[in-house]
PDB file of N, CA and C in Angstrom:
ATOM      1  N   UNK A   1     -36.441  15.157  -4.880  1.00 55.00           N
ATOM      2  CA  UNK A   1     -35.563  14.629  -4.378  1.00 55.00           C
ATOM      3  C   UNK A   1     -35.303  15.854  -3.570  1.00 55.00           C
ATOM      4  N   UNK A   2     -34.656  15.122  -2.213  1.00 60.00           N
ATOM      5  CA  UNK A   2     -34.428  16.157  -1.096  1.00 60.00           C
ATOM      6  C   UNK A   2     -32.938  16.136  -1.074  1.00 60.00           C
ATOM      7  N   UNK A   3     -32.564  17.377  -0.562  1.00 66.00           N
ATOM      8  CA  UNK A   3     -31.217  17.721  -0.175  1.00 66.00           C
ATOM      9  C   UNK A   3     -30.373  16.320   0.366  1.00 66.00           C
ATOM     10  N   UNK A   4     -30.623  15.953   1.307  1.00 63.00           N
ATOM     11  CA  UNK A   4     -30.091  14.595   2.255  1.00 63.00           C
ATOM     12  C   UNK A   4     -29.744  13.590   1.336  1.00 63.00           C
ATOM     13  N   UNK A   5     -31.237  13.668   0.437  1.00 63.00           N
ATOM     14  CA  UNK A   5     -31.042  12.102  -0.430  1.00 63.00           C
ATOM     15  C   UNK A   5     -29.951  12.508  -1.256  1.00 63.00           C
ATOM     16  N   UNK A   6     -30.062  13.520  -1.716  1.00 69.00           N
ATOM     17  CA  UNK A   6     -28.709  14.202  -3.164  1.00 69.00           C
ATOM     18  C   UNK A   6     -27.222  14.115  -2.598  1.00 69.00           C
ATOM     19  N   UNK A   7     -27.059  14.320  -1.147  1.00 65.00           N
ATOM     20  CA  UNK A   7     -25.772  14.042  -0.494  1.00 65.00           C
ATOM     21  C   UNK A   7     -25.397  12.743  -0.186  1.00 65.00           C
ATOM     22  N   UNK A   8     -27.027  11.855  -0.031  1.00 63.00           N
ATOM     23  CA  UNK A   8     -26.539  10.934   0.443  1.00 63.00           C
ATOM     24  C   UNK A   8     -26.049   9.874  -0.987  1.00 63.00           C
ATOM     25  N   UNK A   9     -26.768   9.950  -1.809  1.00 67.00           N
ATOM     26  CA  UNK A   9     -26.222   9.374  -3.239  1.00 67.00           C
ATOM     27  C   UNK A   9     -24.343   9.436  -3.730  1.00 67.00           C
ATOM     28  N   UNK A  10     -24.779  11.221  -3.583  1.00 64.00           N
ATOM     29  CA  UNK A  10     -23.288  11.609  -3.792  1.00 64.00           C
ATOM     30  C   UNK A  10     -22.050  11.105  -3.080  1.00 64.00           C
ATOM     31  N   UNK A  11     -22.428  10.933  -1.911  1.00 59.00           N
ATOM     32  CA  UNK A  11     -21.523  10.410  -0.530  1.00 59.00           C
ATOM     33  C   UNK A  11     -21.419   9.040  -1.123  1.00 59.00           C
ATOM     34  N   UNK A  12     -22.625   7.833  -1.757  1.00 60.00           N
ATOM     35  CA  UNK A  12     -22.426   6.762  -1.839  1.00 60.00           C
ATOM     36  C   UNK A  12     -21.741   6.389  -3.161  1.00 60.00           C
ATOM     37  N   UNK A  13     -22.005   7.302  -4.163  1.00 66.00           N
ATOM     38  CA  UNK A  13     -20.887   7.226  -5.350  1.00 66.00           C
ATOM     39  C   UNK A  13     -19.188   7.437  -5.237  1.00 66.00           C
ATOM     40  N   UNK A  14     -19.076   8.465  -4.199  1.00 59.00           N
ATOM     41  CA  UNK A  14     -17.959   8.537  -4.050  1.00 59.00           C
ATOM     42  C   UNK A  14     -17.376   7.346  -3.205  1.00 59.00           C
ATOM     43  N   UNK A  15     -17.441   6.916  -2.237  1.00 59.00           N
ATOM     44  CA  UNK A  15     -17.522   6.144  -1.360  1.00 59.00           C
ATOM     45  C   UNK A  15     -17.337   4.555  -2.103  1.00 59.00           C
ATOM     46  N   UNK A  16     -18.063   4.467  -3.425  1.00 60.00           N
ATOM     47  CA  UNK A  16     -17.903   3.539  -4.245  1.00 60.00           C
ATOM     48  C   UNK A  16     -16.787   3.385  -5.488  1.00 60.00           C
ATOM     49  N   UNK A  17     -16.606   4.545  -5.684  1.00 65.00           N
ATOM     50  CA  UNK A  17     -15.394   5.078  -6.624  1.00 65.00           C
ATOM     51  C   UNK A  17     -13.845   4.606  -5.806  1.00 65.00           C
ATOM     52  N   UNK A  18     -14.076   5.431  -4.425  1.00 68.00           N
ATOM     53  CA  UNK A  18     -12.957   4.916  -3.572  1.00 68.00           C
ATOM     54  C   UNK A  18     -12.547   3.162  -3.243  1.00 68.00           C
ATOM     55  N   UNK A  19     -13.471   2.794  -3.029  1.00 69.00           N
ATOM     56  CA  UNK A  19     -13.604   1.306  -3.340  1.00 69.00           C
ATOM     57  C   UNK A  19     -12.863   0.402  -4.575  1.00 69.00           C
ATOM     58  N   UNK A  20     -13.497   0.962  -5.606  1.00 72.00           N
ATOM     59  CA  UNK A  20     -12.785   0.725  -7.068  1.00 72.00           C
ATOM     60  C   UNK A  20     -11.223   0.480  -6.895  1.00 72.00           C
ATOM     61  N   UNK A  21     -11.188   2.327  -6.570  1.00 78.00           N
ATOM     62  CA  UNK A  21      -9.379   2.580  -6.488  1.00 78.00           C
ATOM     63  C   UNK A  21      -8.792   1.489  -6.071  1.00 78.00           C
ATOM     64  N   UNK A  22      -9.246   1.087  -4.459  1.00 86.00           N
ATOM     65  CA  UNK A  22      -8.365   0.390  -3.503  1.00 86.00           C
ATOM     66  C   UNK A  22      -8.322  -1.059  -4.357  1.00 86.00           C
ATOM     67  N   UNK A  23      -9.390  -1.438  -4.877  1.00 91.00           N
ATOM     68  CA  UNK A  23      -9.431  -2.754  -5.441  1.00 91.00           C
ATOM     69  C   UNK A  23      -8.153  -2.462  -6.834  1.00 91.00           C
ATOM     70  N   UNK A  24      -8.092  -2.250  -7.125  1.00 90.00           N
ATOM     71  CA  UNK A  24      -7.419  -1.713  -8.487  1.00 90.00           C
ATOM     72  C   UNK A  24      -5.425  -2.047  -8.586  1.00 90.00           C
ATOM     73  N   UNK A  25      -5.224  -1.878  -7.080  1.00 93.00           N
ATOM     74  CA  UNK A  25      -3.892  -2.239  -7.062  1.00 93.00           C
ATOM     75  C   UNK A  25      -3.763  -3.354  -6.495  1.00 93.00           C
ATOM     76  N   UNK A  26      -4.591  -4.280  -6.272  1.00 96.00           N
ATOM     77  CA  UNK A  26      -4.280  -5.514  -5.824  1.00 96.00           C
ATOM     78  C   UNK A  26      -4.392  -6.456  -6.990  1.00 96.00           C
ATOM     79  N   UNK A  27      -3.404  -7.192  -6.391  1.00 96.00           N
ATOM     80  CA  UNK A  27      -3.137  -8.587  -7.426  1.00 96.00           C
ATOM     81  C   UNK A  27      -3.998  -9.340  -7.272  1.00 96.00           C
ATOM     82  N   UNK A  28      -4.156 -10.595  -8.697  1.00 97.00           N
ATOM     83  CA  UNK A  28      -4.917 -11.325  -8.203  1.00 97.00           C
ATOM     84  C   UNK A  28      -5.079 -12.524  -7.132  1.00 97.00           C
ATOM     85  N   UNK A  29      -3.954 -12.943  -7.083  1.00 97.00           N
ATOM     86  CA  UNK A  29      -3.550 -14.060  -6.111  1.00 97.00           C
ATOM     87  C   UNK A  29      -3.815 -12.706  -4.307  1.00 97.00           C
ATOM     88  N   UNK A  30      -3.588 -11.655  -4.437  1.00 97.00           N
ATOM     89  CA  UNK A  30      -4.020 -10.553  -3.110  1.00 97.00           C
ATOM     90  C   UNK A  30      -5.639 -10.421  -2.741  1.00 97.00           C
ATOM     91  N   UNK A  31      -6.062 -10.066  -4.232  1.00 97.00           N
ATOM     92  CA  UNK A  31      -7.674 -10.545  -4.057  1.00 97.00           C
ATOM     93  C   UNK A  31      -8.720 -11.251  -3.873  1.00 97.00           C
ATOM     94  N   UNK A  32      -7.690 -12.299  -4.527  1.00 98.00           N
ATOM     95  CA  UNK A  32      -8.385 -14.100  -3.958  1.00 98.00           C
ATOM     96  C   UNK A  32      -8.305 -14.240  -2.521  1.00 98.00           C
ATOM     97  N   UNK A  33      -7.218 -14.121  -1.852  1.00 98.00           N
ATOM     98  CA  UNK A  33      -6.850 -13.992  -0.437  1.00 98.00           C
ATOM     99  C   UNK A  33      -7.840 -13.173   0.220  1.00 98.00           C
ATOM    100  N   UNK A  34      -8.047 -12.079   0.144  1.00 98.00           N
ATOM    101  CA  UNK A  34      -8.591 -11.336   0.850  1.00 98.00           C
ATOM    102  C   UNK A  34     -10.157 -11.658   0.472  1.00 98.00           C
ATOM    103  N   UNK A  35     -11.021 -11.720  -0.633  1.00 98.00           N
ATOM    104  CA  UNK A  35     -12.085 -12.822  -0.723  1.00 98.00           C
ATOM    105  C   UNK A  35     -12.314 -14.058  -0.011  1.00 98.00           C
ATOM    106  N   UNK A  36     -11.053 -14.887  -0.066  1.00 98.00           N
ATOM    107  CA  UNK A  36     -10.940 -16.074   1.003  1.00 98.00           C
ATOM    108  C   UNK A  36     -11.463 -15.475   2.525  1.00 98.00           C
ATOM    109  N   UNK A  37     -10.471 -14.894   3.100  1.00 97.00           N
ATOM    110  CA  UNK A  37     -10.870 -14.437   4.376  1.00 97.00           C
ATOM    111  C   UNK A  37     -12.208 -13.997   4.145  1.00 97.00           C
ATOM    112  N   UNK A  38     -12.648 -13.304   3.817  1.00 97.00           N
ATOM    113  CA  UNK A  38     -14.127 -12.223   4.076  1.00 97.00           C
ATOM    114  C   UNK A  38     -15.054 -13.272   4.153  1.00 97.00           C
ATOM    115  N   UNK A  39     -15.190 -14.202   2.922  1.00 97.00           N
ATOM    116  CA  UNK A  39     -16.124 -14.917   3.137  1.00 97.00           C
ATOM    117  C   UNK A  39     -16.084 -16.365   4.284  1.00 97.00           C
ATOM    118  N   UNK A  40     -14.767 -16.749   5.225  1.00 97.00           N
ATOM    119  CA  UNK A  40     -14.637 -17.674   6.372  1.00 97.00           C
ATOM    120  C   UNK A  40     -15.235 -16.849   6.882  1.00 97.00           C
ATOM    121  N   UNK A  41     -14.435 -15.235   7.196  1.00 96.00           N
ATOM    122  CA  UNK A  41     -15.403 -14.371   8.182  1.00 96.00           C
ATOM    123  C   UNK A  41     -17.107 -14.031   8.253  1.00 96.00           C
ATOM    124  N   UNK A  42     -17.384 -14.271   6.461  1.00 96.00           N
ATOM    125  CA  UNK A  42     -19.292 -14.272   6.634  1.00 96.00           C
ATOM    126  C   UNK A  42     -19.466 -15.671   6.863  1.00 96.00           C
ATOM    127  N   UNK A  43     -19.036 -16.659   6.700  1.00 96.00           N
ATOM    128  CA  UNK A  43     -19.719 -18.237   7.093  1.00 96.00           C
ATOM    129  C   UNK A  43     -19.614 -18.543   8.666  1.00 96.00           C
ATOM    130  N   UNK A  44     -18.387 -17.426   9.375  1.00 96.00           N
ATOM    131  CA  UNK A  44     -18.301 -17.801  10.935  1.00 96.00           C
ATOM    132  C   UNK A  44     -19.647 -17.191  11.872  1.00 96.00           C
ATOM    133  N   UNK A  45     -20.483 -16.390  11.122  1.00 93.00           N
ATOM    134  CA  UNK A  45     -21.694 -16.212  11.784  1.00 93.00           C
ATOM    135  C   UNK A  45     -21.459 -15.095  12.668  1.00 93.00           C
ATOM    136  N   UNK A  46     -20.037 -14.492  13.214  1.00 94.00           N
ATOM    137  CA  UNK A  46     -19.953 -13.505  14.414  1.00 94.00           C
ATOM    138  C   UNK A  46     -20.137 -12.015  14.023  1.00 94.00           C
ATOM    139  N   UNK A  47     -20.008 -11.580  12.628  1.00 94.00           N
ATOM    140  CA  UNK A  47     -20.040 -10.532  12.466  1.00 94.00           C
ATOM    141  C   UNK A  47     -21.168  -9.547  12.135  1.00 94.00           C
ATOM    142  N   UNK A  48     -20.914  -8.442  12.518  1.00 96.00           N
ATOM    143  CA  UNK A  48     -22.643  -7.629  13.271  1.00 96.00           C
ATOM    144  C   UNK A  48     -23.301  -7.389  11.468  1.00 96.00           C
ATOM    145  N   UNK A  49     -24.346  -7.144  11.482  1.00 95.00           N
ATOM    146  CA  UNK A  49     -24.971  -6.797  10.764  1.00 95.00           C
ATOM    147  C   UNK A  49     -24.593  -5.608   9.469  1.00 95.00           C
ATOM    148  N   UNK A  50     -23.719  -4.499  10.238  1.00 96.00           N
ATOM    149  CA  UNK A  50     -23.954  -3.776   9.419  1.00 96.00           C
ATOM    150  C   UNK A  50     -21.907  -4.200   8.304  1.00 96.00           C
ATOM    151  N   UNK A  51     -21.371  -4.793   9.402  1.00 96.00           N
ATOM    152  CA  UNK A  51     -20.014  -5.253   8.975  1.00 96.00           C
ATOM    153  C   UNK A  51     -20.326  -6.563   8.297  1.00 96.00           C
ATOM    154  N   UNK A  52     -21.309  -7.084   8.611  1.00 96.00           N
ATOM    155  CA  UNK A  52     -21.852  -8.549   6.680  1.00 96.00           C
ATOM    156  C   UNK A  52     -21.889  -7.573   5.756  1.00 96.00           C
ATOM    157  N   UNK A  53     -22.768  -6.559   5.717  1.00 96.00           N
ATOM    158  CA  UNK A  53     -23.137  -6.130   4.603  1.00 96.00           C
ATOM    159  C   UNK A  53     -22.199  -4.998   3.763  1.00 96.00           C
ATOM    160  N   UNK A  54     -20.865  -4.615   4.999  1.00 96.00           N
ATOM    161  CA  UNK A  54     -19.843  -3.774   4.323  1.00 96.00           C
ATOM    162  C   UNK A  54     -18.856  -5.204   3.368  1.00 96.00           C
ATOM    163  N   UNK A  55     -18.789  -6.181   4.301  1.00 96.00           N
ATOM    164  CA  UNK A  55     -17.864  -7.512   3.572  1.00 96.00           C
ATOM    165  C   UNK A  55     -18.688  -8.017   2.367  1.00 96.00           C
ATOM    166  N   UNK A  56     -19.713  -8.036   1.865  1.00 97.00           N
ATOM    167  CA  UNK A  56     -20.786  -8.426   1.078  1.00 97.00           C
ATOM    168  C   UNK A  56     -19.761  -7.206   0.190  1.00 97.00           C
ATOM    169  N   UNK A  57     -20.268  -6.090   0.240  1.00 96.00           N
ATOM    170  CA  UNK A  57     -19.794  -5.566  -0.661  1.00 96.00           C
ATOM    171  C   UNK A  57     -18.463  -5.562  -1.064  1.00 96.00           C
ATOM    172  N   UNK A  58     -17.325  -5.669  -0.657  1.00 97.00           N
ATOM    173  CA  UNK A  58     -16.212  -5.973  -0.859  1.00 97.00           C
ATOM    174  C   UNK A  58     -15.953  -7.178  -1.624  1.00 97.00           C
ATOM    175  N   UNK A  59     -16.802  -7.932  -0.881  1.00 97.00           N
ATOM    176  CA  UNK A  59     -16.334  -9.613  -2.105  1.00 97.00           C
ATOM    177  C   UNK A  59     -16.947  -9.542  -2.884  1.00 97.00           C
ATOM    178  N   UNK A  60     -17.963  -8.872  -3.336  1.00 97.00           N
ATOM    179  CA  UNK A  60     -18.515  -8.466  -4.559  1.00 97.00           C
ATOM    180  C   UNK A  60     -17.270  -8.197  -5.542  1.00 97.00           C
ATOM    181  N   UNK A  61     -17.126  -7.143  -5.055  1.00 97.00           N
ATOM    182  CA  UNK A  61     -15.763  -6.237  -5.677  1.00 97.00           C
ATOM    183  C   UNK A  61     -14.142  -6.989  -6.114  1.00 97.00           C
ATOM    184  N   UNK A  62     -14.544  -7.527  -4.842  1.00 98.00           N
ATOM    185  CA  UNK A  62     -13.038  -8.734  -5.485  1.00 98.00           C
ATOM    186  C   UNK A  62     -13.418  -9.452  -6.227  1.00 98.00           C
ATOM    187  N   UNK A  63     -14.717 -10.274  -6.002  1.00 98.00           N
ATOM    188  CA  UNK A  63     -14.889 -11.283  -7.204  1.00 98.00           C
ATOM    189  C   UNK A  63     -15.062 -10.623  -8.105  1.00 98.00           C
ATOM    190  N   UNK A  64     -15.513  -9.649  -9.129  1.00 97.00           N
ATOM    191  CA  UNK A  64     -15.456  -8.677  -9.709  1.00 97.00           C
ATOM    192  C   UNK A  64     -14.231  -9.084 -10.583  1.00 97.00           C
ATOM    193  N   UNK A  65     -13.124  -8.472  -9.454  1.00 97.00           N
ATOM    194  CA  UNK A  65     -11.926  -8.427 -10.014  1.00 97.00           C
ATOM    195  C   UNK A  65     -11.288  -9.216 -10.720  1.00 97.00           C
ATOM    196  N   UNK A  66     -11.805 -10.574  -9.640  1.00 97.00           N
ATOM    197  CA  UNK A  66     -10.751 -11.460  -9.741  1.00 97.00           C
ATOM    198  C   UNK A  66     -11.348 -12.402 -11.410  1.00 97.00           C
ATOM    199  N   UNK A  67     -12.415 -11.852 -11.353  1.00 98.00           N
ATOM    200  CA  UNK A  67     -12.903 -12.712 -12.876  1.00 98.00           C
ATOM    201  C   UNK A  67     -12.568 -11.801 -14.028  1.00 98.00           C
ATOM    202  N   UNK A  68     -11.955 -10.622 -14.170  1.00 96.00           N
ATOM    203  CA  UNK A  68     -11.914  -9.629 -14.698  1.00 96.00           C
ATOM    204  C   UNK A  68     -10.390 -10.063 -15.146  1.00 96.00           C
ATOM    205  N   UNK A  69      -9.811  -9.994 -14.200  1.00 96.00           N
ATOM    206  CA  UNK A  69      -7.934 -10.562 -14.272  1.00 96.00           C
ATOM    207  C   UNK A  69      -8.383 -12.009 -15.041  1.00 96.00           C
ATOM    208  N   UNK A  70      -8.939 -13.024 -14.247  1.00 97.00           N
ATOM    209  CA  UNK A  70      -8.879 -14.040 -15.305  1.00 97.00           C
ATOM    210  C   UNK A  70      -9.587 -14.279 -16.901  1.00 97.00           C
ATOM    211  N   UNK A  71     -10.411 -13.135 -17.271  1.00 97.00           N
ATOM    212  CA  UNK A  71     -10.782 -13.408 -18.642  1.00 97.00           C
ATOM    213  C   UNK A  71      -9.706 -12.463 -19.303  1.00 97.00           C
ATOM    214  N   UNK A  72      -9.206 -11.334 -18.296  1.00 96.00           N
ATOM    215  CA  UNK A  72      -7.723 -11.005 -19.433  1.00 96.00           C
ATOM    216  C   UNK A  72      -7.079 -11.917 -19.915  1.00 96.00           C
ATOM    217  N   UNK A  73      -6.324 -12.988 -18.716  1.00 96.00           N
ATOM    218  CA  UNK A  73      -5.279 -13.869 -19.262  1.00 96.00           C
ATOM    219  C   UNK A  73      -6.077 -14.907 -20.097  1.00 96.00           C
ATOM    220  N   UNK A  74      -7.056 -15.359 -19.798  1.00 95.00           N
ATOM    221  CA  UNK A  74      -7.956 -16.106 -20.551  1.00 95.00           C
ATOM    222  C   UNK A  74      -7.446 -15.342 -22.332  1.00 95.00           C
ATOM    223  N   UNK A  75      -7.702 -14.249 -22.339  1.00 94.00           N
ATOM    224  CA  UNK A  75      -7.808 -13.986 -23.482  1.00 94.00           C
ATOM    225  C   UNK A  75      -6.443 -13.687 -24.235  1.00 94.00           C
ATOM    226  N   UNK A  76      -5.398 -13.529 -23.297  1.00 93.00           N
ATOM    227  CA  UNK A  76      -3.811 -13.571 -23.793  1.00 93.00           C
ATOM    228  C   UNK A  76      -3.727 -14.689 -24.043  1.00 93.00           C
ATOM    229  N   UNK A  77      -4.050 -16.128 -23.495  1.00 92.00           N
ATOM    230  CA  UNK A  77      -3.994 -17.320 -23.666  1.00 92.00           C
ATOM    231  C   UNK A  77      -4.466 -17.698 -25.147  1.00 92.00           C
ATOM    232  N   UNK A  78      -5.457 -17.340 -25.650  1.00 90.00           N
ATOM    233  CA  UNK A  78      -5.952 -17.470 -27.126  1.00 90.00           C
ATOM    234  C   UNK A  78      -5.283 -17.046 -28.083  1.00 90.00           C
ATOM    235  N   UNK A  79      -4.799 -15.374 -27.731  1.00 89.00           N
ATOM    236  CA  UNK A  79      -4.031 -14.728 -28.515  1.00 89.00           C
ATOM    237  C   UNK A  79      -2.697 -16.146 -28.747  1.00 89.00           C
ATOM    238  N   UNK A  80      -2.036 -16.050 -27.741  1.00 88.00           N
ATOM    239  CA  UNK A  80      -1.129 -16.934 -28.149  1.00 88.00           C
ATOM    240  C   UNK A  80      -1.513 -18.417 -29.109  1.00 88.00           C
ATOM    241  N   UNK A  81      -2.048 -18.633 -28.604  1.00 86.00           N
ATOM    242  CA  UNK A  81      -2.672 -19.927 -28.934  1.00 86.00           C
ATOM    243  C   UNK A  81      -2.519 -19.623 -30.357  1.00 86.00           C
ATOM    244  N   UNK A  82      -3.271 -18.473 -30.894  1.00 85.00           N
ATOM    245  CA  UNK A  82      -3.649 -18.585 -32.304  1.00 85.00           C
ATOM    246  C   UNK A  82      -2.133 -17.953 -33.537  1.00 85.00           C
ATOM    247  N   UNK A  83      -1.188 -17.633 -32.005  1.00 78.00           N
ATOM    248  CA  UNK A  83       0.175 -17.375 -32.930  1.00 78.00           C
ATOM    249  C   UNK A  83       0.674 -18.631 -33.370  1.00 78.00           C
ATOM    250  N   UNK A  84       0.760 -19.631 -32.841  1.00 71.00           N
ATOM    251  CA  UNK A  84       1.026 -21.069 -33.454  1.00 71.00           C
ATOM    252  C   UNK A  84       1.518 -21.613 -32.155  1.00 71.00           C
ATOM    253  N   UNK A  85       1.346 -21.499 -30.736  1.00 62.00           N
ATOM    254  CA  UNK A  85       1.416 -22.394 -29.938  1.00 62.00           C
ATOM    255  C   UNK A  85       1.532 -23.733 -30.481  1.00 62.00           C
ATOM    256  N   UNK A  86       1.575 -25.056 -30.348  1.00 65.00           N
ATOM    257  CA  UNK A  86       1.380 -26.368 -30.597  1.00 65.00           C
ATOM    258  C   UNK A  86       0.911 -27.070 -29.356  1.00 65.00           C
ATOM    259  N   UNK A  87      -0.221 -27.791 -29.336  1.00 68.00           N
ATOM    260  CA  UNK A  87      -0.503 -28.819 -28.304  1.00 68.00           C
ATOM    261  C   UNK A  87       0.288 -29.126 -27.860  1.00 68.00           C
ATOM    262  N   UNK A  88       0.507 -29.786 -26.727  1.00 72.00           N
ATOM    263  CA  UNK A  88       1.399 -31.113 -26.275  1.00 72.00           C
ATOM    264  C   UNK A  88       1.044 -31.963 -27.059  1.00 72.00           C
ATOM    265  N   UNK A  89       2.245 -32.899 -27.274  1.00 71.00           N
ATOM    266  CA  UNK A  89       2.324 -33.877 -28.334  1.00 71.00           C
ATOM    267  C   UNK A  89       2.371 -33.786 -30.138  1.00 71.00           C
ATOM    268  N   UNK A  90       1.927 -32.725 -30.298  1.00 63.00           N
ATOM    269  CA  UNK A  90       2.370 -32.479 -31.582  1.00 63.00           C
ATOM    270  C   UNK A  90       3.776 -32.290 -31.995  1.00 63.00           C
ATOM    271  N   UNK A  91       3.341 -32.451 -33.556  1.00 57.00           N
ATOM    272  CA  UNK A  91       5.428 -32.474 -33.513  1.00 57.00           C
ATOM    273  C   UNK A  91       5.008 -31.705 -34.673  1.00 57.00           C
TER     274      UNK A  91
END
């Protein structure tokens, strides 16, 4: 492995770490709105190739964030249901 290759991989890891930190502060609603905007931009077909790739990467991160937040809420609902919440219509 060459020095430039090692430096490139290190820079790539640092950028990925920064992107994760940027996503962490977003609410589900903010992440979903940004994802929808990115999709509209990408589907518009007007983005340069480099920007298209960056948008795809950002979108993948946003999608992962939305999925994990939804899974967390689903787990919380299951816990609440297990603690005695009744279905609608039950006495």
